Amino acid sequence: MAVGDVIDAKDSEGRWFDSRIVAIEGDRVKVHYNGWSSRWDSWVDRKDESIQPHLTHTDDWRRLKVGDALEMRGPGEKALWYKGFVKEVDGSRVLVSSHKPNVDRQWLETSSEHICKLGSHIMPHRDNIPGAGPAS
């Protein structure tokens, strides 16, 4: 395990996220949940069951294709998340857009933290909610 490794990590509500290791101190690793503010980062023992190799408990949702639905971060520092769609794919970049008028189309790397798997931030019955992070 090394800083920068992509892993699967489980929050205290039992939800698995694609995540990465951002620090290591002795037998503990600091986990960053991709697409979430660093305030949700958490320290766990490197042998804890809540961290597993990447794609053990998450799917490879970042292999995006035209028409795929996802969540995209809106503009601004305290941005909301919106349902978006992949409009074009160019290698490791995707053009995403939303039906919301204040959210511009944007080209993003598929590894960007400005996109998340559908259901990460948005409740199924709403188009956006203020960004509450993973429980930890």
PDB file of N, CA and C in Angstrom, residues 21-56:
ATOM      1  N   ILE A  21      -5.535   6.408  -1.163  1.00  0.00           N
ATOM      2  CA  ILE A  21      -4.728   6.619   0.035  1.00  0.00           C
ATOM      3  C   ILE A  21      -3.984   7.936  -0.124  1.00  0.00           C
ATOM      4  N   VAL A  22      -4.157   8.834   0.858  1.00  0.00           N
ATOM      5  CA  VAL A  22      -3.526  10.151   0.765  1.00  0.00           C
ATOM      6  C   VAL A  22      -2.402  10.344   1.779  1.00  0.00           C
ATOM      7  N   ALA A  23      -2.288   9.448   2.757  1.00  0.00           N
ATOM      8  CA  ALA A  23      -1.203   9.535   3.742  1.00  0.00           C
ATOM      9  C   ALA A  23      -1.071   8.185   4.439  1.00  0.00           C
ATOM     10  N   ILE A  24       0.122   7.933   4.931  1.00  0.00           N
ATOM     11  CA  ILE A  24       0.384   6.717   5.699  1.00  0.00           C
ATOM     12  C   ILE A  24       1.213   7.096   6.911  1.00  0.00           C
ATOM     13  N   GLU A  25       0.799   6.620   8.072  1.00  0.00           N
ATOM     14  CA  GLU A  25       1.561   6.799   9.313  1.00  0.00           C
ATOM     15  C   GLU A  25       1.583   5.469  10.035  1.00  0.00           C
ATOM     16  N   GLY A  26       2.718   4.804  10.012  1.00  0.00           N
ATOM     17  CA  GLY A  26       2.836   3.505  10.663  1.00  0.00           C
ATOM     18  C   GLY A  26       1.884   2.499  10.062  1.00  0.00           C
ATOM     19  N   ASP A  27       1.016   1.925  10.893  1.00  0.00           N
ATOM     20  CA  ASP A  27       0.059   0.920  10.434  1.00  0.00           C
ATOM     21  C   ASP A  27      -1.287   1.510  10.037  1.00  0.00           C
ATOM     22  N   ARG A  28      -1.360   2.842   9.940  1.00  0.00           N
ATOM     23  CA  ARG A  28      -2.626   3.497   9.583  1.00  0.00           C
ATOM     24  C   ARG A  28      -2.497   4.203   8.237  1.00  0.00           C
ATOM     25  N   VAL A  29      -3.604   4.222   7.507  1.00  0.00           N
ATOM     26  CA  VAL A  29      -3.663   4.939   6.232  1.00  0.00           C
ATOM     27  C   VAL A  29      -4.803   5.946   6.283  1.00  0.00           C
ATOM     28  N   LYS A  30      -4.586   7.067   5.626  1.00  0.00           N
ATOM     29  CA  LYS A  30      -5.637   8.075   5.517  1.00  0.00           C
ATOM     30  C   LYS A  30      -6.314   7.888   4.164  1.00  0.00           C
ATOM     31  N   VAL A  31      -7.633   7.698   4.208  1.00  0.00           N
ATOM     32  CA  VAL A  31      -8.424   7.410   3.019  1.00  0.00           C
ATOM     33  C   VAL A  31      -9.173   8.661   2.585  1.00  0.00           C
ATOM     34  N   HIS A  32      -9.093   8.968   1.285  1.00  0.00           N
ATOM     35  CA  HIS A  32      -9.890  10.044   0.694  1.00  0.00           C
ATOM     36  C   HIS A  32     -10.935   9.401  -0.209  1.00  0.00           C
ATOM     37  N   TYR A  33     -12.207   9.716   0.044  1.00  0.00           N
ATOM     38  CA  TYR A  33     -13.304   9.217  -0.774  1.00  0.00           C
ATOM     39  C   TYR A  33     -13.403  10.107  -2.008  1.00  0.00           C
ATOM     40  N   ASN A  34     -13.106   9.551  -3.176  1.00  0.00           N
ATOM     41  CA  ASN A  34     -13.103  10.356  -4.405  1.00  0.00           C
ATOM     42  C   ASN A  34     -14.461  11.013  -4.630  1.00  0.00           C
ATOM     43  N   GLY A  35     -14.416  12.306  -4.952  1.00  0.00           N
ATOM     44  CA  GLY A  35     -15.633  13.076  -5.187  1.00  0.00           C
ATOM     45  C   GLY A  35     -16.185  13.752  -3.947  1.00  0.00           C
ATOM     46  N   TRP A  36     -15.536  13.564  -2.802  1.00  0.00           N
ATOM     47  CA  TRP A  36     -15.993  14.150  -1.550  1.00  0.00           C
ATOM     48  C   TRP A  36     -14.932  15.108  -1.016  1.00  0.00           C
ATOM     49  N   SER A  37     -15.355  16.063  -0.239  1.00  0.00           N
ATOM     50  CA  SER A  37     -14.451  17.011   0.394  1.00  0.00           C
ATOM     51  C   SER A  37     -13.470  16.257   1.298  1.00  0.00           C
ATOM     52  N   SER A  38     -12.280  16.827   1.460  1.00  0.00           N
ATOM     53  CA  SER A  38     -11.275  16.199   2.328  1.00  0.00           C
ATOM     54  C   SER A  38     -11.728  16.152   3.788  1.00  0.00           C
ATOM     55  N   ARG A  39     -12.758  16.909   4.145  1.00  0.00           N
ATOM     56  CA  ARG A  39     -13.226  16.848   5.530  1.00  0.00           C
ATOM     57  C   ARG A  39     -13.800  15.474   5.869  1.00  0.00           C
ATOM     58  N   TRP A  40     -14.096  14.666   4.854  1.00  0.00           N
ATOM     59  CA  TRP A  40     -14.607  13.316   5.071  1.00  0.00           C
ATOM     60  C   TRP A  40     -13.501  12.265   5.082  1.00  0.00           C
ATOM     61  N   ASP A  41     -12.247  12.680   4.836  1.00  0.00           N
ATOM     62  CA  ASP A  41     -11.136  11.729   4.878  1.00  0.00           C
ATOM     63  C   ASP A  41     -11.089  11.058   6.243  1.00  0.00           C
ATOM     64  N   SER A  42     -10.645   9.817   6.277  1.00  0.00           N
ATOM     65  CA  SER A  42     -10.608   9.103   7.561  1.00  0.00           C
ATOM     66  C   SER A  42      -9.343   8.247   7.660  1.00  0.00           C
ATOM     67  N   TRP A  43      -8.888   8.082   8.897  1.00  0.00           N
ATOM     68  CA  TRP A  43      -7.742   7.230   9.198  1.00  0.00           C
ATOM     69  C   TRP A  43      -8.252   5.852   9.568  1.00  0.00           C
ATOM     70  N   VAL A  44      -7.665   4.812   8.986  1.00  0.00           N
ATOM     71  CA  VAL A  44      -8.016   3.434   9.322  1.00  0.00           C
ATOM     72  C   VAL A  44      -6.754   2.593   9.387  1.00  0.00           C
ATOM     73  N   ASP A  45      -6.835   1.506  10.126  1.00  0.00           N
ATOM     74  CA  ASP A  45      -5.735   0.556  10.177  1.00  0.00           C
ATOM     75  C   ASP A  45      -5.583  -0.069   8.792  1.00  0.00           C
ATOM     76  N   ARG A  46      -4.352  -0.241   8.345  1.00  0.00           N
ATOM     77  CA  ARG A  46      -4.130  -0.752   6.984  1.00  0.00           C
ATOM     78  C   ARG A  46      -4.678  -2.165   6.786  1.00  0.00           C
ATOM     79  N   LYS A  47      -4.955  -2.891   7.882  1.00  0.00           N
ATOM     80  CA  LYS A  47      -5.521  -4.239   7.778  1.00  0.00           C
ATOM     81  C   LYS A  47      -7.025  -4.260   8.030  1.00  0.00           C
ATOM     82  N   ASP A  48      -7.626  -3.091   8.170  1.00  0.00           N
ATOM     83  CA  ASP A  48      -9.062  -2.999   8.426  1.00  0.00           C
ATOM     84  C   ASP A  48      -9.842  -3.529   7.226  1.00  0.00           C
ATOM     85  N   GLU A  49     -10.944  -4.224   7.511  1.00  0.00           N
ATOM     86  CA  GLU A  49     -11.802  -4.784   6.459  1.00  0.00           C
ATOM     87  C   GLU A  49     -12.493  -3.703   5.623  1.00  0.00           C
ATOM     88  N   SER A  50     -12.506  -2.459   6.116  1.00  0.00           N
ATOM     89  CA  SER A  50     -13.194  -1.377   5.403  1.00  0.00           C
ATOM     90  C   SER A  50     -12.392  -0.833   4.230  1.00  0.00           C
ATOM     91  N   ILE A  51     -11.180  -1.318   4.035  1.00  0.00           N
ATOM     92  CA  ILE A  51     -10.415  -0.961   2.834  1.00  0.00           C
ATOM     93  C   ILE A  51     -10.021  -2.242   2.125  1.00  0.00           C
ATOM     94  N   GLN A  52     -10.252  -2.238   0.824  1.00  0.00           N
ATOM     95  CA  GLN A  52     -10.024  -3.424  -0.002  1.00  0.00           C
ATOM     96  C   GLN A  52      -9.401  -2.999  -1.331  1.00  0.00           C
ATOM     97  N   PRO A  53      -8.839  -3.938  -2.068  1.00  0.00           N
ATOM     98  CA  PRO A  53      -8.317  -3.590  -3.396  1.00  0.00           C
ATOM     99  C   PRO A  53      -9.403  -2.970  -4.266  1.00  0.00           C
ATOM    100  N   HIS A  54      -8.992  -2.071  -5.144  1.00  0.00           N
ATOM    101  CA  HIS A  54      -9.925  -1.389  -6.036  1.00  0.00           C
ATOM    102  C   HIS A  54     -10.733  -2.404  -6.849  1.00  0.00           C
ATOM    103  N   LEU A  55     -12.009  -2.138  -6.992  1.00  0.00           N
ATOM    104  CA  LEU A  55     -12.992  -2.931  -7.736  1.00  0.00           C
ATOM    105  C   LEU A  55     -13.378  -4.234  -7.035  1.00  0.00           C
ATOM    106  N   THR A  56     -13.030  -4.366  -5.751  1.00  0.00           N
ATOM    107  CA  THR A  56     -13.487  -5.511  -4.967  1.00  0.00           C
ATOM    108  C   THR A  56     -14.960  -5.340  -4.604  1.00  0.00           C
TER     109      THR A  56
END
